Amino acid sequence: MSQIQRTVLIIDDSPEDRQLYRRYLLQDRDYHYTIWEAQLGQEGLELWQRYQPDVVLLDYRLPDLDGLELLAQIPIQMPHPCLPVIMITGQGNEAIAVQAMKAGAQDYLLKEQITPDSLHLALNRTIETVRLRTQLQQRLERERLVAQITQQIYQSLELDEILQTTVTEVRQFLKTDRVLIFRLQSEGWGQVTKESVRTDCIPLLSTSLHDPCLNEHYIESFRQGLITVKPDIYDSSIDPCHVELLAQLQVRANLVVPILQDKQLWGMLIVHHCTAPRQWQSLEIDLLKELATHVGIALQQAELYQQAQSELVERRRAELALRENQVQLQQQLAEIEAIYQSAPIGLNVLDTDLRFVRINQRLAEINGLSVADHIGRTVRELLPELADTAEPFLRAILETGEPQLNVEIQGETPAQPGVQRTWLEHFLPLKNGDRTIGISTVCEEITDRKLAEEALRESQERYQCLAELIPQLVWTASAEGMLLDVNQRWSDYTGLTLAQAQICGWEAVIHPDDLPVLSQQWAVTVETGTPYQAEGRMRRADGVYRWHLHQAIPQRNERNQIIWFGTATDIEAQKQLEIERDHLLEREKAARTEAERASRLKDEFLAILSHELRSPLNPILGWTKLLQTRKFDAAKTAEALSTIERNAKLQTQLIDDLLDVARILRGKLTLNAAPMNLVFMIESAIETVQTAAVAKSISLHPVLPNIGQVSGDSVRLQQIVWNLLSNAIKFTPNGGQVMIELEQINDMAQIKVTDTGKGISSDFLPHIFESFRQEDASITRQHGGLGLGLAIVYNLVEAHGGTISAASPGLGQGATFTVRLPLLKVEPQSDRPHDSLNGELDLTGIRVVLVDDDPDTRELLAFILKEYGAEAMVVASAGEVLTLLESFKPDILVTDIGMPDMDGYTLLRQVRSLPPERGGQVPAIATTAYARMEDRQQALTAGFQKHIAKPIDPSKLVAAISDLLSQR
């Protein structure tokens, strides 16, 4: 047989006494004692609070506290209804015993009288007394608690207050940690609706909890009244899943009592003890069962109360609604009567004899009689002229019981005698069951409407006639863009009927490019209500689009709808004029731009021309002045003369270029074409530039196979090649290379000049052959020139039926110029031409008359002729020549053209008028500053055999004289 457990606390400062008591207790075989000892009163209080002993053996006299003082502190420390204390003292004193019993001790023992039996007897008696007193106290407290809650249930209908009082009072009564009411939901879920909890425990109020063990079996058990009593959740008596949930809620012992409402499980009244295991007493369990029953009653009572309240509220709401409906009905009846009497249409009621039973003011006014005059009288009695028309409709309603609606009646009434008026009538039967007991009539006068409809019809006819007569395309549309009507001209133009246009929409005949603009403008116009205007192309029936001006304005129709009336006017001719005008403006703008560019180029050219013409004059005038004022040795004199000659030739070349450009611009460029070999011409050009190339250490690499002949002017062709070679040498740095390649490409001769010079930028390359264009026209440019050379070359190549092109990879990468000329279909000639002049020219014995109004020129030419052995007669005017011819008998006449008094042409005509023996056939050479091709042609036509342009090259003059003399 297992022993009953008892815990004893011994508080005594005597070790011998404590040992004695321990020995006596352990002699008791019916109980198993757990004994705790304390020497001091304060230590005993702490052990008492910690272990809650069943019995305390308390020595009256302690070093720190006496027994009475210790008992006085116990109610503060331990809230027990009675104390399981046996007071022990060494002195027998009844006063001390009385004080101890009053302080709460259950028994009193003298130390010298204590025996094992007496101690056992005192312990049993004390424990039983405490148990009985505790039970009594608990029963009283339970009865009080049950009575309090029961009274509250029957005196209060506030369910929340009842439930909260229940959990609060139960926790206080049981001295536990948490009491809650758990409202069961479904599938193991529920919510804590009320809770009383110690402050250091987790609050669960309003928390939704899920118990996986709460299946249908458990629910049914709870429904049958199952009470779950668990002193310790870890005693293996409950499912692990439930243990886990309770552990999360800090629960160590729990007590669960079901709450039933109408035999259905509503929820649970749950008690949690969190600090330690707890043995639940039957008294406690019975209390919770009873309280759960009362809570169920409270729930049912609250539900009934709620139902009663709901029914009461609903009844009050129904009564209020009834009163409101009655008031509303009275208002509606009053409103109906007011509307009936003030309605703008006529209303009346007739009986089966067609007598007026009821009539409103408006119908009385229409009939021209008062309301009182109508009551009790028939339609025929009041309105005999209308009765014949109205009575057939009225009789038919009385017979059939069917209404007659939208009946138009015309006639006269006393209100307006002699005036035909029109009314729109609705006759409605009044029935009592299936029997017709009267007729209700609704009468609206539509005289004005009929007149307006007639006027509208006439207006529409006029509009339709106008729409068909005007030359525009006419249409009407809704605000959404739906076509409502079009005139015949619109249909003829588009090839669509109105029905087809309504299906495909007006967008189908608008050019796709114009549709976005027209649609956007239409949307803006509709939104703002402003007139619509836009231009767009419309497709004609043959597929051709023509420009039209689209215009529309909004109007409201009789139904207050916005209708858009629009036209489309053909403006194709106007648009074409606008396009032409725009083109003219663009051309004018381009011409203005070109003129401005030309003006700018002219200004740049004049600046360059001034620079290029003045630059050679500087060394010429400078060296001339030095030669006149100083003495130089032969080497320096030769250098000076060479410089003067080079710059004079440069200036001559500039003037020749200007003259060539002038000829090209006027279309006066002429060629003396003849078959020629390009190899000889290119070699001559190379010889001309060889000195310049050597000066810059530039290597010339000609590749000149004999490919045949071309037809051309040898001078001009050599000018082309010389110009290309000069440019290549000019723009190639020292030590560079220039390639000259001649080859046959099909039936064309190709001359390609390639250099390793500065190259041409991609921006300037398209303008390389334009007149007066230079890639660098700034005052800091590194290379001179007028920018005419390549323009002249381009035109000379075209004049020979050829082509020229330029290419360059970019700046610093050289350039290539390619000339192509058509080849003649003849065998190539390999023989070089023979020089016409062999050896040094000699004019010894030749008599020359030299005429020039400029003394410097006369002196220079006379010196040249004398140096070559000629005998020269120099005169300053043309008039002097005529007196010398017969006496001097010259072999050659060399004369200037532009002279005062008599020019060279007049002089030659007078000379040619003389007989041969007087010098009339003397060969004549014109020397002039007029160096154009036209000037040369004019001189030859006038009778001169040669034309030499100033400045005059002495060798050319002597060669020309020799050539003329050799032809005699």
Short mmCIF file of C-alpha atoms in Angstrom, two decimals, residues 148-338:
data_model
loop_
_atom_site.label_atom_id
_atom_site.label_comp_id
_atom_site.label_asym_id
_atom_site.label_seq_id
_atom_site.Cartn_x
_atom_site.Cartn_y
_atom_site.Cartn_z
CA GLN A 148 -23.83 36.38 -7.54
CA ILE A 149 -23.60 35.15 -11.11
CA THR A 150 -27.13 33.65 -11.02
CA GLN A 151 -28.52 36.89 -9.71
CA GLN A 152 -26.71 38.83 -12.42
CA ILE A 153 -28.02 36.48 -15.11
CA TYR A 154 -31.63 36.97 -14.03
CA GLN A 155 -31.31 40.66 -13.31
CA SER A 156 -29.22 41.70 -16.32
CA LEU A 157 -29.57 41.14 -20.02
CA GLU A 158 -26.02 42.30 -20.79
CA LEU A 159 -24.35 39.04 -21.89
CA ASP A 160 -20.87 40.57 -22.15
CA GLU A 161 -21.07 41.78 -18.56
CA ILE A 162 -22.26 38.35 -17.32
CA LEU A 163 -19.46 36.49 -19.11
CA GLN A 164 -16.78 38.91 -17.94
CA THR A 165 -18.00 38.65 -14.31
CA THR A 166 -17.91 34.84 -14.58
CA VAL A 167 -14.24 34.62 -15.70
CA THR A 168 -13.14 37.28 -13.21
CA GLU A 169 -14.83 35.75 -10.17
CA VAL A 170 -13.79 32.18 -11.07
CA ARG A 171 -10.13 33.13 -11.35
CA GLN A 172 -10.29 34.92 -8.02
CA PHE A 173 -12.06 32.00 -6.38
CA LEU A 174 -9.72 29.33 -7.74
CA LYS A 175 -6.60 31.42 -7.15
CA THR A 176 -5.41 30.42 -10.63
CA ASP A 177 -3.63 32.13 -13.54
CA ARG A 178 -6.12 32.33 -16.41
CA VAL A 179 -9.88 31.77 -16.93
CA LEU A 180 -11.41 32.22 -20.35
CA ILE A 181 -14.54 31.57 -22.39
CA PHE A 182 -13.76 29.91 -25.73
CA ARG A 183 -16.38 30.34 -28.50
CA LEU A 184 -16.30 27.28 -30.74
CA GLN A 185 -16.40 27.90 -34.52
CA SER A 186 -15.64 25.07 -36.97
CA GLU A 187 -12.95 22.54 -37.88
CA GLY A 188 -11.10 22.91 -34.60
CA TRP A 189 -11.09 26.73 -34.72
CA GLY A 190 -12.47 29.03 -32.06
CA GLN A 191 -12.00 32.45 -30.50
CA VAL A 192 -11.39 33.66 -26.97
CA THR A 193 -14.32 36.00 -26.30
CA LYS A 194 -13.76 36.71 -22.57
CA GLU A 195 -10.69 36.37 -20.36
CA SER A 196 -9.34 37.08 -16.88
CA VAL A 197 -5.57 36.57 -16.73
CA ARG A 198 -2.68 37.25 -14.42
CA THR A 199 -0.50 40.13 -15.60
CA ASP A 200 2.61 38.02 -16.16
CA CYS A 201 0.77 35.49 -18.38
CA ILE A 202 0.12 35.72 -22.12
CA PRO A 203 -3.25 37.43 -22.79
CA LEU A 204 -5.47 35.54 -25.27
CA LEU A 205 -8.52 37.79 -25.54
CA SER A 206 -9.91 37.96 -29.13
CA THR A 207 -7.32 35.39 -30.21
CA SER A 208 -8.36 32.77 -32.76
CA LEU A 209 -7.01 29.36 -31.75
CA HIS A 210 -6.87 26.09 -33.60
CA ASP A 211 -6.78 22.78 -31.72
CA PRO A 212 -5.93 19.98 -34.20
CA CYS A 213 -7.18 17.40 -31.66
CA LEU A 214 -10.63 18.99 -31.50
CA ASN A 215 -12.29 16.64 -33.99
CA GLU A 216 -15.89 15.57 -34.26
CA HIS A 217 -15.41 12.79 -31.67
CA TYR A 218 -14.22 15.26 -29.05
CA ILE A 219 -16.99 17.71 -29.92
CA GLU A 220 -19.62 15.02 -29.52
CA SER A 221 -18.07 14.08 -26.14
CA PHE A 222 -18.23 17.69 -25.00
CA ARG A 223 -21.82 17.84 -26.24
CA GLN A 224 -22.59 14.89 -23.96
CA GLY A 225 -21.13 16.83 -21.00
CA LEU A 226 -17.47 15.67 -20.99
CA ILE A 227 -15.30 17.62 -18.54
CA THR A 228 -11.55 17.60 -19.15
CA VAL A 229 -9.47 17.62 -15.95
CA LYS A 230 -5.70 17.75 -16.41
CA PRO A 231 -3.54 18.30 -13.27
CA ASP A 232 -0.40 18.18 -15.40
CA ILE A 233 -0.34 18.33 -19.20
CA TYR A 234 2.87 16.30 -19.22
CA ASP A 235 1.44 13.23 -17.47
CA SER A 236 0.94 11.48 -20.86
CA SER A 237 -2.83 11.48 -20.55
CA ILE A 238 -3.48 13.88 -23.46
CA ASP A 239 -2.50 13.88 -27.13
CA PRO A 240 0.91 15.37 -28.01
CA CYS A 241 -0.68 17.84 -30.44
CA HIS A 242 -2.83 19.20 -27.60
CA VAL A 243 0.19 19.31 -25.29
CA GLU A 244 2.08 21.41 -27.84
CA LEU A 245 -0.78 23.93 -28.10
CA LEU A 246 -1.12 24.22 -24.29
CA ALA A 247 2.62 24.61 -23.85
CA GLN A 248 2.60 27.51 -26.29
CA LEU A 249 -0.05 29.15 -24.09
CA GLN A 250 2.12 28.64 -20.92
CA VAL A 251 -0.40 26.12 -19.51
CA ARG A 252 0.71 23.46 -16.99
CA ALA A 253 -2.71 22.30 -15.69
CA ASN A 254 -6.10 22.96 -17.20
CA LEU A 255 -9.77 22.37 -16.57
CA VAL A 256 -12.29 22.44 -19.45
CA VAL A 257 -16.09 22.48 -18.98
CA PRO A 258 -18.43 22.57 -22.02
CA ILE A 259 -21.02 25.36 -22.42
CA LEU A 260 -24.23 24.08 -24.02
CA GLN A 261 -27.01 26.11 -25.56
CA ASP A 262 -30.15 24.23 -26.55
CA LYS A 263 -28.16 20.97 -26.23
CA GLN A 264 -25.64 22.28 -28.77
CA LEU A 265 -21.99 22.86 -27.95
CA TRP A 266 -21.63 26.65 -27.89
CA GLY A 267 -18.14 26.84 -26.38
CA MET A 268 -16.11 26.07 -23.27
CA LEU A 269 -15.31 27.52 -19.86
CA ILE A 270 -11.57 26.91 -19.45
CA VAL A 271 -9.25 27.32 -16.45
CA HIS A 272 -5.46 27.43 -16.89
CA HIS A 273 -2.92 27.04 -14.15
CA CYS A 274 0.43 28.12 -15.56
CA THR A 275 3.02 28.16 -12.77
CA ALA A 276 2.89 24.50 -11.70
CA PRO A 277 0.77 21.32 -11.83
CA ARG A 278 -2.45 21.47 -9.84
CA GLN A 279 -4.78 18.90 -8.37
CA TRP A 280 -8.27 20.09 -9.25
CA GLN A 281 -10.75 19.57 -6.43
CA SER A 282 -14.22 18.16 -7.00
CA LEU A 283 -15.58 21.32 -5.42
CA GLU A 284 -13.83 23.36 -8.11
CA ILE A 285 -15.06 21.09 -10.87
CA ASP A 286 -18.63 21.20 -9.59
CA LEU A 287 -18.43 24.98 -9.43
CA LEU A 288 -17.37 25.22 -13.09
CA LYS A 289 -20.11 22.75 -14.14
CA GLU A 290 -22.75 24.78 -12.39
CA LEU A 291 -21.41 28.04 -13.78
CA ALA A 292 -21.26 26.58 -17.31
CA THR A 293 -24.93 25.64 -16.93
CA HIS A 294 -25.82 29.16 -15.86
CA VAL A 295 -23.77 30.60 -18.71
CA GLY A 296 -25.76 28.41 -21.12
CA ILE A 297 -28.95 29.79 -19.60
CA ALA A 298 -27.57 33.32 -19.98
CA LEU A 299 -26.75 32.65 -23.63
CA GLN A 300 -30.24 31.33 -24.31
CA GLN A 301 -31.75 34.21 -22.41
CA ALA A 302 -29.61 36.70 -24.35
CA GLU A 303 -30.64 35.08 -27.61
CA LEU A 304 -34.31 35.29 -26.67
CA TYR A 305 -33.80 38.86 -25.58
CA GLN A 306 -32.08 39.64 -28.84
CA GLN A 307 -34.91 38.04 -30.79
CA ALA A 308 -37.44 40.01 -28.78
CA GLN A 309 -35.45 43.18 -29.34
CA SER A 310 -35.21 42.45 -33.05
CA GLU A 311 -38.93 41.76 -33.25
CA LEU A 312 -39.63 44.91 -31.32
CA VAL A 313 -37.35 46.97 -33.55
CA GLU A 314 -38.87 45.40 -36.64
CA ARG A 315 -42.38 46.08 -35.35
CA ARG A 316 -41.48 49.69 -34.59
CA ARG A 317 -39.88 49.99 -38.00
CA ALA A 318 -43.01 48.57 -39.65
CA GLU A 319 -45.24 50.95 -37.69
CA LEU A 320 -42.99 53.87 -38.63
CA ALA A 321 -42.96 52.77 -42.27
CA LEU A 322 -46.76 52.47 -42.20
CA ARG A 323 -47.11 55.97 -40.81
CA GLU A 324 -44.61 57.28 -43.35
CA ASN A 325 -46.45 55.46 -46.15
CA GLN A 326 -49.73 56.95 -45.00
CA VAL A 327 -48.22 60.41 -44.95
CA GLN A 328 -46.57 59.80 -48.30
CA LEU A 329 -49.83 58.47 -49.72
CA GLN A 330 -51.65 61.58 -48.57
CA GLN A 331 -48.91 63.71 -50.10
CA GLN A 332 -49.02 61.74 -53.33
CA LEU A 333 -52.82 62.05 -53.49
CA ALA A 334 -52.50 65.77 -52.93
CA GLU A 335 -49.75 65.97 -55.54
CA ILE A 336 -51.82 63.92 -57.99
CA GLU A 337 -54.78 66.22 -57.46
CA ALA A 338 -52.57 69.27 -57.89
#
